[in-house]
Amino acid sequence: MGPETSLEAKFLAVLGDKAKVPILSFTTSPSFSTEYPYFLQIAQDETTQFKGIATLIESYKWKDAILIYEDTETLPYLVHSLQEKDIHIAYKRAVSPLATDDQIIEELHKIMTMETTVVIVHMSPSLASHLFLHVKSLGLMREGYAWIITDKTMNFFHSMDSSVIGSMQGALGFKSHIPTSNELHNFTLRWRRKFHMEVMELNVLGLWAYDAIWALAMAVEKVKMPQIREDSTTLRLNLMDLANIRASKSGSILLSEILQTRFKGLSGEFQLMNGKKLISKAFEIVNVIGKGDRRVGFWTLMDGITKKMNLSVEKKYSSSHSGIEAIIWPGESTTTPKGWVLPMSDVFKTAIDALEYEVSYEFIPFVNANGQKAGNYNDLIYQVYLQKYDAVVGDITITRNRSLYVDFTLPFTDMGVGTLAPVVENKNMWIFLKPLDSGLWITSASFFIITGFVVWAIKHPINEEFQGSPAQQIGTALWFGFCTLVYAHREKLKSNLSRFVVIVWVFVVLILTSSYTATLTSPLTVHQIQLASKGNYIGYQTGSDMQGVIGRSNLNFEGLKQYSSLDEYADALSRGNNNGGVAAIIDEIPYIKLFLAKHPVGYAMIAPKPTTNGFAFAFRKGSPLVPEISRAIAKLREEGKLIMMENEWFKSQSSFMSQDSVTSPNIPNRLDFDSFGGLFLISGISSALALLIFLICLLHKKWHAHNLGNLSWGTFSVHHGVILRNH
């Protein structure tokens, strides 16, 4: 009991038939029990579900669909069901359970270049989990797409991780229908109490297994014990001599009793006929929404002929229809997808469509007979030179050597290379001092003091707040100067000269504090790689020309390391220079943007340099399409469509990749006196001018008072408090 995969089931079917021992299988592949009478299929036949999927697609008038699947044996049945409804398969691809993240992403990128947006996923829950996490991160779970998931995944939906469920929002799924009953409800409660698990619903496969165990136990009880006793040597299974296995004497009796067993189990009515479990051929159509799924339809196939599908939007019910809830599609949209979109990520198709005449083309992958890459980029370019291909479409870098063999169009991506480095958290307790260098700190402090004493000098003779003992006057001057930093000075300024000095200085303080704040929160946290120093290991992409680019850059480094995938990039950068990794990765800007789209946190691109010519399309020498495509690319760039395509291609799981992740080499790490010399000069001249005017006015007043005093003594006399004027 228990084989699930087709390979296991076929092997045990042969073994059970030879040993005459009943085999109870959970495989959902089309049954082959007529060939092997001892093989009993107790799970639902997938072909019923495939007919339902085809009917669902037909109900929305979608003409094309994409297939992504894991099990190749059932694919012909799914293809046949779609073809019966005149549904064209735009693309189909088998994904291995051992597929890496890069391989899955590569397949999803191919889907991004297609116009068809109806995708059928038929794979195990573990593989589907990896797939949909990347579907979400690449932006394919968005408005306009329709994802249809088979019961191979949906029957295990509630046991999936919450992050996976979140990545499937808006998808439609088929689930095996289990009728509700008091027995099932009570059993679920007992299960929760016994295993202390808060489960939404029990696994369908587990319910089928539970009923199968009961059927087997009931059959064994009906078989008389003397009839099933075997010689001890007969019961032994020699795994080294399977061809000479002895047949069980009681196996046929047990098989007969199992086939006659009928009862109402947790999964519904249990009855076997012709080696298959006779169960309701019904499926629930559910909509993944929130943290779970919501039933929106029902599919059943009766007697293989009568088809019935009740779907909440099949008849385009209005929102006012009682009891009907609209389907929530990807992107939280309630609008039914058209089934196709203009592929914004494919520059070549857009450029071709922009031509005034029609050009037919066919994409042919550059792979060998085993489906593996047939060579590097230079090999691919050479195939165009040999006229085996008319053109090459992809991430082809323009180089001088390649241009000897092919003609390139205008580049459609950024030119140059960048340095990819990890972002490190700076835990220095004195980090707040780093935005300004020591000279600027000293100069700023000096001007605070100078401004305070200039205002004190101007206000001291006439303002009591600036008077008192020498210590009080010094404290007041310092207090006033540094309070201008937060505009918190409380001393009143009645003199126009003091107001002039403070206004100019406050303007300088405003610029200084704004620049300090911006510099402190700027990309100073990015790990700046000193590529000119020794001891650094630098990584680059295998098969690329980066080794030559790095060599021509005259960088002084310890060594170079090659990596062939984005995951290897992340691993090397996370391990670091001293733990077998690298200090930085140097690659072309589009590849770095692709990496940052997949890893938006913890890494950044620094020091981009225009040392390469970007990506372009390669054609045969003299091809008339080169200038035409180049003009189309130039038009797309002028209209801003290229940047839209780039944002669509490189966007991360949360949003479009922020430009803040790209650090320009022109942004200073520290602010120095040279950056603010002009401001300090203006402030110094203003303070000196105000102080000079104050001194001139003060001397003028004293001189005027002195002359007035001399005049008074010569013309007036005071006697007993009475002023007598001489005539």
XYZ file of C-alpha atoms in Angstrom:
727
model
C 0.000 0.000 0.000
C 1.216 3.456 -0.814
C 2.946 3.894 -4.211
C 2.245 7.419 -5.499
C 4.480 8.007 -8.488
C 3.863 6.302 -11.823
C 7.258 4.594 -11.712
C 6.630 3.091 -8.274
C 3.098 2.083 -9.216
C 4.172 0.296 -12.407
C 6.889 -1.645 -10.606
C 4.638 -2.759 -7.764
C 1.778 -3.535 -10.147
C 3.989 -6.098 -11.880
C 5.279 -7.390 -8.557
C 1.783 -7.630 -7.019
C 0.393 -9.402 -10.066
C 3.163 -12.011 -9.933
C 2.901 -12.534 -6.164
C -0.901 -12.268 -6.303
C -0.889 -9.686 -3.539
C -3.282 -6.683 -3.744
C -1.480 -3.357 -4.258
C -3.422 -0.278 -3.082
C -1.975 2.753 -4.886
C -2.412 6.501 -4.360
C -1.255 7.359 -7.860
C -3.571 9.732 -9.717
C -2.285 8.750 -13.152
C -4.743 7.080 -15.541
C -5.346 3.580 -14.267
C -3.753 0.548 -15.861
C -5.542 -1.848 -13.501
C -7.190 -3.805 -16.327
C -3.740 -5.046 -17.271
C -2.810 -5.771 -13.654
C -5.848 -7.102 -11.751
C -4.144 -6.953 -8.350
C -3.439 -3.233 -8.755
C -6.129 -1.124 -7.011
C -6.225 2.650 -7.550
C -7.843 4.439 -4.624
C -7.134 8.023 -5.720
C -8.895 10.210 -8.248
C -8.106 9.892 -11.935
C -6.409 13.036 -13.249
C -8.032 12.852 -16.681
C -11.323 13.998 -15.163
C -9.657 17.136 -13.859
C -8.011 17.870 -17.209
C -11.392 17.937 -18.908
C -12.531 20.420 -16.290
C -9.535 22.685 -16.893
C -10.220 22.679 -20.627
C -13.872 23.537 -19.992
C -12.863 26.359 -17.643
C -10.526 27.913 -20.226
C -13.196 27.553 -22.895
C -15.758 29.318 -20.698
C -13.564 32.443 -20.614
C -12.978 32.267 -24.389
C -9.217 32.030 -23.926
C -7.605 30.629 -27.068
C -4.066 29.932 -25.838
C -2.435 28.487 -22.741
C 1.033 27.782 -21.354
C 1.813 24.467 -19.610
C 4.378 24.065 -16.842
C 4.454 20.534 -15.512
C 6.527 17.991 -13.617
C 5.081 14.576 -14.506
C 5.422 13.858 -18.221
C 3.240 10.720 -18.252
C -0.058 12.542 -17.859
C 0.828 15.385 -20.208
C -0.740 13.740 -23.328
C -4.100 13.532 -21.528
C -3.987 17.225 -20.622
C -2.898 18.208 -24.129
C -5.684 16.107 -25.625
C -8.299 17.684 -23.355
C -7.194 21.174 -24.421
C -7.090 20.279 -28.098
C -10.642 18.957 -27.901
C -11.678 22.507 -26.977
C -9.529 24.069 -29.750
C -7.193 25.594 -27.166
C -3.707 26.207 -28.568
C -0.700 25.384 -26.395
C 1.578 28.377 -26.867
C 4.412 26.898 -24.808
C 4.989 23.839 -22.641
C 7.940 22.942 -20.490
C 8.738 20.174 -18.024
C 10.470 21.319 -14.847
C 12.617 18.850 -12.953
C 12.059 18.432 -9.188
C 15.809 19.086 -8.873
C 15.664 22.333 -10.854
C 17.692 25.178 -9.386
C 16.311 28.638 -8.738
C 18.175 29.988 -11.764
C 16.653 27.318 -14.009
C 13.155 28.118 -12.770
C 13.765 31.849 -13.242
C 15.039 31.196 -16.761
C 11.794 29.429 -17.652
C 9.726 32.220 -16.137
C 11.673 34.775 -18.147
C 10.604 32.933 -21.285
C 6.992 33.225 -20.162
C 7.500 36.954 -19.624
C 8.390 37.340 -23.303
C 5.155 35.716 -24.493
C 1.827 37.259 -25.263
C -0.141 34.399 -23.668
C -0.987 35.006 -20.012
C -2.978 31.843 -19.190
C -0.629 29.455 -17.370
C -1.491 25.925 -16.209
C 0.721 24.525 -13.429
C 0.748 20.758 -12.877
C 3.460 19.764 -10.392
C 4.125 18.570 -6.865
C 3.576 20.951 -3.919
C 7.302 21.254 -3.156
C 8.226 22.238 -6.708
C 5.163 24.486 -7.026
C 6.252 26.302 -3.862
C 9.608 27.222 -5.397
C 7.945 28.168 -8.665
C 5.362 30.562 -7.255
C 7.826 32.368 -5.016
C 9.730 33.298 -8.176
C 6.491 34.001 -10.067
C 5.684 36.614 -7.432
C 9.194 38.100 -7.277
C 9.394 38.499 -11.053
C 6.035 40.258 -11.217
C 4.188 37.526 -13.119
C 1.433 37.316 -10.517
C -0.025 40.604 -11.691
C -3.148 41.901 -13.358
C -3.733 40.406 -16.779
C -2.437 36.938 -15.890
C -4.504 33.826 -15.121
C -2.792 31.007 -13.203
C -4.610 27.656 -13.067
C -3.258 25.081 -10.607
C -4.141 21.385 -10.625
C -5.114 19.306 -7.606
C -1.601 17.867 -7.524
C -0.707 21.069 -5.676
C -4.078 22.288 -4.407
C -4.885 19.074 -2.511
C -1.961 20.005 -0.238
C -2.680 23.733 -0.226
C -3.307 24.194 3.504
C -0.041 22.500 4.445
C 2.004 25.018 2.444
C 4.032 27.848 3.941
C 2.225 31.165 4.333
C 4.761 32.925 2.089
C 3.976 30.455 -0.705
C 0.245 30.958 -0.258
C 0.840 34.702 -0.422
C 2.672 34.309 -3.727
C -0.334 32.458 -5.229
C -2.888 35.195 -4.573
C -5.431 35.394 -7.380
C -4.814 31.914 -8.818
C -7.578 29.435 -9.589
C -7.132 25.865 -8.413
C -8.805 22.493 -8.780
C -9.269 20.446 -5.581
C -10.709 16.983 -5.111
C -14.171 17.320 -3.643
C -14.666 15.788 -0.200
C -18.325 15.980 0.939
C -18.905 17.418 4.375
C -20.231 15.076 7.061
C -20.498 14.817 10.823
C -18.013 11.942 10.772
C -15.426 14.067 8.996
C -16.030 17.006 11.340
C -15.670 14.864 14.481
C -12.581 13.137 13.119
C -10.967 16.498 12.380
C -11.628 17.646 15.942
C -10.094 14.465 17.356
C -7.076 14.920 15.077
C -6.515 18.454 16.326
C -6.763 17.424 19.980
C -4.502 14.412 19.614
C -1.724 16.081 17.661
C -2.221 19.639 18.979
C -2.412 20.969 15.415
C -4.585 23.807 14.153
C -5.325 22.524 10.661
C -7.825 24.166 8.305
C -8.723 20.857 6.713
C -7.260 17.377 6.536
C -5.197 16.217 3.603
C -7.247 14.552 0.860
C -4.623 11.855 0.391
C -4.729 11.139 4.115
C -8.497 10.749 4.035
C -8.260 8.349 1.106
C -5.582 6.377 2.954
C -7.708 6.270 6.121
C -10.662 4.838 4.206
C -8.416 2.377 2.364
C -7.037 1.080 5.679
C -10.608 0.534 6.901
C -11.509 -1.263 3.666
C -8.471 -3.520 4.013
C -9.226 -4.242 7.679
C -12.853 -5.088 6.894
C -11.756 -7.407 4.071
C -9.216 -9.185 6.292
C -11.885 -9.799 8.946
C -14.102 -11.476 6.370
C -11.351 -13.848 5.265
C -11.144 -16.950 7.491
C -7.843 -17.202 9.297
C -6.964 -20.790 8.265
C -7.220 -19.804 4.631
C -4.604 -17.032 4.868
C -1.962 -18.985 6.761
C 1.062 -19.550 4.622
C 4.207 -21.540 4.970
C 6.879 -19.366 6.524
C 9.153 -19.811 3.521
C 6.395 -18.657 1.169
C 6.054 -15.296 2.923
C 9.700 -14.431 2.531
C 10.514 -12.008 -0.281
C 13.866 -12.539 -1.938
C 14.760 -9.135 -3.358
C 17.633 -10.692 -5.293
C 15.360 -13.118 -7.148
C 12.166 -11.251 -7.988
C 11.622 -13.384 -11.092
C 10.976 -16.473 -8.928
C 8.592 -14.975 -6.383
C 6.013 -17.449 -5.127
C 2.336 -16.642 -5.445
C 0.179 -16.064 -2.357
C -2.523 -18.701 -1.809
C -4.936 -16.256 -0.147
C -4.219 -13.124 -2.195
C -7.067 -13.719 -4.624
C -9.524 -14.207 -1.742
C -8.386 -10.991 -0.096
C -8.646 -9.131 -3.436
C -12.203 -10.363 -3.906
C -13.236 -9.195 -0.442
C -11.672 -5.742 -0.966
C -13.508 -5.308 -4.265
C -16.803 -6.197 -2.537
C -16.275 -3.821 0.385
C -18.664 -0.889 0.500
C -19.095 1.695 3.241
C -19.343 5.438 3.857
C -15.918 6.706 4.781
C -14.458 10.081 5.627
C -13.854 10.840 1.936
C -17.339 9.766 0.895
C -18.780 6.509 -0.408
C -16.056 3.863 -0.710
C -16.568 1.287 -3.444
C -14.139 -0.310 -5.893
C -15.070 -1.375 -9.383
C -12.742 -2.728 -12.057
C -9.773 -2.051 -9.855
C -10.582 1.626 -9.430
C -12.137 3.461 -6.552
C -15.654 4.426 -7.554
C -15.794 7.939 -6.158
C -17.570 11.086 -7.166
C -15.765 12.552 -10.165
C -16.100 16.031 -8.722
C -13.685 18.882 -8.217
C -13.995 22.166 -6.396
C -12.760 25.252 -8.227
C -11.192 27.516 -5.633
C -9.791 31.030 -5.682
C -6.615 31.656 -3.652
C -7.325 34.769 -1.617
C -6.104 36.068 1.731
C -4.558 33.308 3.813
C -6.653 30.537 2.270
C -8.869 29.610 -0.631
C -12.512 30.257 -1.441
C -14.739 27.984 -3.475
C -16.050 29.731 -6.579
C -17.092 26.815 -8.751
C -17.733 23.100 -9.083
C -16.873 20.595 -11.822
C -18.225 17.090 -12.230
C -18.054 14.521 -15.016
C -20.879 11.999 -15.016
C -20.613 8.709 -16.946
C -17.818 10.249 -19.006
C -20.369 12.098 -21.118
C -22.491 14.545 -19.165
C -20.411 17.591 -18.272
C -21.432 20.149 -15.744
C -19.589 23.216 -14.529
C -21.003 25.799 -12.147
C -18.695 28.788 -11.957
C -19.510 32.088 -10.330
C -18.468 34.169 -13.333
C -19.067 31.760 -16.196
C -22.427 33.335 -16.976
C -21.064 36.792 -16.102
C -23.326 37.243 -13.112
C -23.712 40.807 -11.903
C -22.281 41.776 -8.536
C -25.826 42.049 -7.185
C -26.526 38.357 -7.801
C -27.220 36.840 -4.400
C -24.784 34.278 -3.094
C -22.198 34.850 -5.830
C -18.769 36.300 -5.125
C -16.564 37.608 -7.913
C -13.264 35.922 -8.574
C -10.215 37.876 -7.389
C -7.586 37.601 -10.106
C -3.832 38.283 -9.746
C -3.075 41.862 -8.798
C -6.312 41.910 -6.723
C -8.220 42.598 -9.907
C -11.867 41.691 -10.427
C -11.558 42.104 -14.196
C -11.315 38.815 -16.065
C -7.927 38.581 -17.853
C -7.978 38.778 -21.636
C -5.580 35.865 -21.861
C -2.894 37.855 -23.646
C -0.886 41.041 -23.135
C 1.688 43.027 -25.049
C 5.031 41.623 -23.787
C 6.665 44.771 -22.400
C 9.851 42.889 -21.501
C 10.681 41.830 -25.019
C 12.422 44.674 -26.863
C 12.917 42.643 -30.019
C 9.222 41.917 -30.493
C 8.324 45.526 -29.825
C 10.920 46.750 -32.321
C 9.735 44.258 -34.957
C 6.134 45.314 -34.451
C 7.155 48.943 -34.950
C 8.384 48.248 -38.498
C 6.257 49.400 -41.393
C 6.299 45.929 -42.915
C 5.750 42.460 -41.500
C 8.723 40.269 -40.606
C 8.073 36.645 -39.710
C 10.485 35.010 -37.285
C 10.946 31.951 -35.106
C 12.837 31.722 -31.829
C 15.204 28.739 -31.731
C 17.026 28.014 -28.450
C 20.778 27.543 -28.714
C 20.890 24.055 -27.159
C 22.236 20.644 -28.013
C 20.404 17.324 -28.310
C 20.305 17.016 -24.501
C 18.630 20.404 -24.102
C 21.776 21.981 -22.649
C 23.475 25.166 -23.787
C 25.402 24.424 -26.986
C 28.229 26.868 -26.330
C 29.131 30.339 -25.130
C 28.127 33.704 -26.581
C 31.019 33.779 -29.012
C 29.983 30.373 -30.329
C 26.455 31.658 -30.807
C 27.681 34.729 -32.682
C 29.792 32.490 -34.890
C 26.684 30.478 -35.836
C 25.247 33.685 -37.315
C 28.484 34.212 -39.233
C 28.120 30.649 -40.590
C 24.537 31.582 -41.590
C 22.974 28.866 -39.453
C 20.934 31.616 -37.766
C 19.733 34.900 -39.191
C 20.115 36.809 -35.945
C 20.772 36.471 -32.240
C 18.295 37.905 -29.751
C 19.310 38.121 -26.109
C 21.891 39.583 -23.750
C 24.602 39.942 -26.389
C 27.351 42.408 -25.507
C 28.729 44.563 -28.312
C 32.473 43.995 -28.658
C 35.010 44.957 -31.316
C 35.908 41.346 -32.071
C 32.288 40.233 -32.481
C 31.562 43.156 -34.778
C 34.021 41.612 -37.259
C 31.595 38.736 -37.790
C 28.129 40.287 -37.341
C 26.385 43.643 -37.453
C 24.946 44.980 -34.209
C 21.921 47.187 -33.746
C 21.898 50.135 -31.361
C 22.228 48.996 -27.734
C 18.954 48.679 -25.840
C 20.446 48.542 -22.324
C 22.745 50.618 -20.141
C 26.348 50.761 -21.263
C 29.150 49.841 -18.929
C 29.971 47.653 -15.983
C 29.320 48.058 -12.298
C 30.689 46.755 -9.053
C 28.308 44.713 -6.927
C 29.101 44.819 -3.220
C 27.372 43.884 0.032
C 25.787 46.539 2.204
C 27.207 46.419 5.704
C 25.654 47.869 8.813
C 27.970 50.396 10.399
C 27.862 49.944 14.182
C 30.449 52.648 14.969
C 29.228 54.696 17.938
C 30.956 57.755 16.444
C 29.252 57.465 13.073
C 27.581 60.840 13.606
C 30.990 62.522 13.258
C 31.778 61.009 9.860
C 29.691 63.260 7.586
C 32.055 66.184 8.302
C 35.818 66.062 8.311
C 37.806 67.448 11.243
C 38.573 70.740 9.496
C 34.902 71.424 8.851
C 33.951 70.521 12.431
C 36.552 72.960 13.805
C 35.584 75.691 11.346
C 31.884 75.321 12.126
C 32.476 75.464 15.880
C 34.694 78.512 15.453
C 32.031 80.358 13.470
C 29.399 79.574 16.092
C 31.650 81.212 18.670
C 32.573 84.119 16.398
C 28.932 84.822 15.542
C 28.006 84.778 19.225
C 30.727 87.245 20.173
C 29.972 89.525 17.207
C 26.339 89.746 18.314
C 27.492 90.237 21.923
C 29.795 93.072 20.886
C 26.973 94.789 19.022
C 24.295 94.230 21.723
C 26.437 94.596 24.868
C 26.224 98.399 25.246
C 22.440 98.606 24.798
C 20.957 95.240 25.826
C 20.916 94.206 29.494
C 20.675 90.488 28.485
C 24.244 90.718 27.169
C 25.573 92.480 30.289
C 26.651 91.270 33.705
C 29.855 89.781 35.050
C 32.577 88.721 32.595
C 31.682 85.057 33.081
C 27.988 85.772 32.428
C 28.806 87.761 29.290
C 31.043 84.975 27.915
C 28.356 82.367 28.643
C 25.674 84.483 27.004
C 27.787 84.955 23.870
C 28.510 81.221 23.589
C 24.910 80.324 24.367
C 23.559 82.655 21.721
C 26.015 81.421 19.062
C 25.250 77.713 19.489
C 21.493 78.264 19.916
C 21.353 79.432 16.308
C 21.906 75.763 15.390
C 18.331 74.977 16.462
C 17.005 78.536 16.196
C 16.287 78.545 19.943
C 17.941 81.827 21.022
C 15.658 83.841 23.287
C 17.623 87.103 23.434
C 15.850 89.916 21.596
C 17.615 91.477 18.639
C 16.632 95.121 18.239
C 19.653 96.251 16.262
C 19.576 95.945 12.487
C 23.286 95.042 12.457
C 22.792 92.078 14.821
C 19.776 90.946 12.815
C 21.838 91.090 9.630
C 24.616 88.979 11.157
C 22.177 86.382 12.522
C 20.179 86.124 9.271
C 23.289 85.396 7.224
C 24.589 82.903 9.776
C 21.220 81.109 10.098
C 21.241 80.659 6.308
C 24.698 79.074 6.557
C 23.518 76.830 9.415
C 20.486 75.740 7.371
C 22.665 74.656 4.434
C 25.187 72.996 6.761
C 22.615 70.967 8.741
C 20.737 69.891 5.595
C 23.949 68.669 3.998
C 24.959 66.901 7.211
C 21.616 65.071 7.386
C 21.726 64.070 3.728
C 25.284 62.797 3.991
C 24.580 60.842 7.173
C 21.640 59.043 5.547
C 23.267 58.720 2.114
C 24.844 55.508 0.795
C 27.688 55.786 3.283
C 26.561 52.363 4.522
C 27.536 50.801 1.219
C 30.692 48.782 1.542
C 33.088 50.854 -0.566
C 35.601 48.509 -2.152
C 39.095 49.852 -2.486
C 39.854 47.977 -5.675
C 43.280 49.522 -5.939
C 44.419 47.880 -2.705
C 45.840 44.395 -2.412
C 44.134 41.395 -0.863
C 40.738 41.636 -2.566
C 39.263 38.802 -4.604
C 36.977 39.930 -7.405
C 34.264 37.772 -8.964
C 32.944 37.848 -12.505
C 30.600 35.877 -14.750
C 31.825 32.665 -16.312
C 32.232 32.932 -20.061
C 32.017 36.728 -20.117
C 34.623 39.246 -21.235
C 34.860 40.733 -17.741
C 38.279 39.192 -17.137
C 39.668 41.305 -19.954
C 37.797 44.391 -18.737
C 39.155 43.982 -15.224
C 42.663 43.358 -16.560
C 42.590 46.527 -18.674
C 41.409 48.595 -15.716
C 44.825 48.405 -13.987
C 43.195 47.339 -10.733
C 45.478 45.846 -8.115
C 43.759 42.739 -6.714
C 44.691 39.381 -5.234
C 42.830 37.200 -7.726
C 39.720 36.609 -9.830
C 36.989 34.015 -9.346
C 34.347 32.853 -11.827
C 30.677 32.306 -11.038
C 27.915 31.061 -13.303
C 24.675 32.054 -11.553
C 23.071 34.767 -9.465
C 22.823 32.378 -6.510
C 26.581 31.825 -6.686
C 27.031 35.606 -6.707
C 24.987 35.910 -3.520
C 26.845 33.042 -1.820
C 30.279 34.453 -2.690
C 29.390 37.961 -1.499
C 27.799 36.696 1.716
C 30.893 34.645 2.595
C 33.136 37.622 1.975
C 36.726 38.085 0.984
C 38.214 36.255 3.976
C 35.949 33.180 3.961
C 36.427 31.813 0.484
C 34.177 34.346 -1.206
C 34.864 37.682 -2.850
C 34.857 41.317 -1.857
C 32.934 42.381 -4.952
C 31.481 41.222 -8.257
C 32.218 43.109 -11.458
C 29.697 42.565 -14.219
C 27.657 44.416 -16.774
C 24.963 46.694 -15.398
C 21.928 44.711 -16.680
C 23.159 41.552 -14.910
C 23.698 43.508 -11.696
C 20.203 44.978 -11.948
C 18.842 41.471 -12.427
C 20.707 40.384 -9.290
C 19.373 43.358 -7.317
C 15.849 42.547 -8.479
C 16.227 39.072 -6.973
C 18.163 40.286 -3.893
C 16.857 43.810 -3.235
C 18.138 43.890 0.341
C 21.744 43.666 1.467
C 23.520 44.530 -1.776
C 24.103 47.584 -3.925
C 25.824 48.608 -7.137
C 28.668 51.087 -6.843
C 30.997 52.824 -9.265
C 29.335 52.123 -12.623
C 31.710 52.865 -15.490
C 30.976 53.089 -19.249
C 33.568 50.490 -20.237
C 31.291 48.250 -22.346
C 28.820 49.012 -25.119
C 25.709 47.381 -23.673
C 23.469 44.663 -25.103
C 22.230 44.635 -28.700
C 20.816 42.305 -31.318
C 23.243 40.674 -33.750
C 22.440 40.111 -37.429
C 24.301 38.769 -40.410
C 26.700 41.155 -42.062
C 24.852 43.524 -44.366
C 21.386 42.621 -43.085
C 18.883 45.353 -44.043
C 17.102 44.830 -40.713
C 19.989 46.324 -38.700
C 19.259 50.002 -39.464
C 15.517 49.386 -39.261
C 15.709 47.748 -35.834
C 18.190 50.399 -34.660
C 15.791 53.179 -35.599
C 12.984 51.350 -33.800
C 15.152 51.028 -30.674
C 16.030 54.732 -30.849
C 12.331 55.573 -31.053
C 11.531 53.324 -28.084
C 14.243 55.067 -26.084
C 12.955 58.533 -26.997
C 9.389 57.577 -26.077
C 10.491 56.206 -22.722
C 9.299 52.687 -23.487
C 12.729 51.139 -22.966
C 12.880 52.324 -19.364
C 9.330 51.003 -18.856
C 10.401 47.610 -20.149
C 13.475 47.660 -17.953
C 11.412 48.462 -14.866
C 9.032 45.646 -15.733
C 11.882 43.179 -16.231
C 14.035 44.070 -13.247
C 11.407 44.910 -10.661
C 11.788 43.161 -7.306
C 9.198 41.415 -5.143
C 8.009 44.623 -3.498
C 8.325 47.291 -6.163
C 10.456 48.610 -8.984
C 14.134 48.603 -8.131
C 14.929 51.871 -6.402
C 17.593 54.068 -7.857
C 18.811 54.581 -4.289
C 20.482 51.192 -4.535
C 22.893 52.569 -7.100
C 25.655 54.625 -5.574
C 27.320 57.186 -7.757
C 31.063 57.598 -7.367
C 30.555 61.385 -7.449
C 28.760 61.445 -4.105
C 31.366 62.504 -1.501
C 31.886 60.241 1.464
C 32.594 63.255 3.688
C 31.920 66.944 3.595
C 34.998 69.159 3.965
C 35.704 72.866 4.256
C 36.081 73.242 0.490
C 32.421 72.314 0.085
C 31.299 75.244 2.250
C 34.191 77.706 1.903
C 32.007 80.177 0.037
C 29.314 80.144 2.736
C 31.816 80.667 5.525
C 33.409 83.466 3.523
C 30.051 85.211 3.152
C 29.288 84.764 6.830
C 32.746 85.986 7.862
C 32.571 89.061 5.658
C 29.054 89.816 6.898
C 30.114 89.564 10.552
C 33.282 91.605 9.945
C 31.338 94.257 8.017
C 28.679 94.488 10.709
C 31.323 94.718 13.411
C 33.171 97.390 11.418
C 30.004 99.433 10.941
C 29.252 99.073 14.645
C 32.729 100.292 15.615
C 32.503 103.234 13.185
C 29.123 104.189 14.592
C 30.410 103.793 18.142
C 33.469 105.987 17.474
C 31.300 108.505 15.712
C 28.978 108.704 18.715
C 31.896 109.091 21.128
C 33.519 111.748 18.977
C 30.220 113.586 18.683
C 29.657 113.333 22.445
C 33.192 114.556 23.120
C 32.768 117.671 20.938
C 29.371 118.370 22.428
C 30.839 118.189 25.919
C 33.570 120.717 25.126
C 30.999 123.090 23.633
C 28.795 122.866 26.695
C 31.604 123.799 29.131
C 32.470 126.852 27.085
C 29.023 128.310 26.690
C 27.143 127.196 29.789
C 27.708 127.410 33.550
C 25.943 125.613 36.333
C 25.341 127.353 39.693
C 23.358 125.845 42.452
C 21.439 123.728 40.041
C 20.362 126.694 37.929
C 21.501 127.114 34.347
C 22.306 130.731 33.501
C 22.692 131.781 29.913
C 25.297 134.561 29.349
C 24.339 137.308 27.053
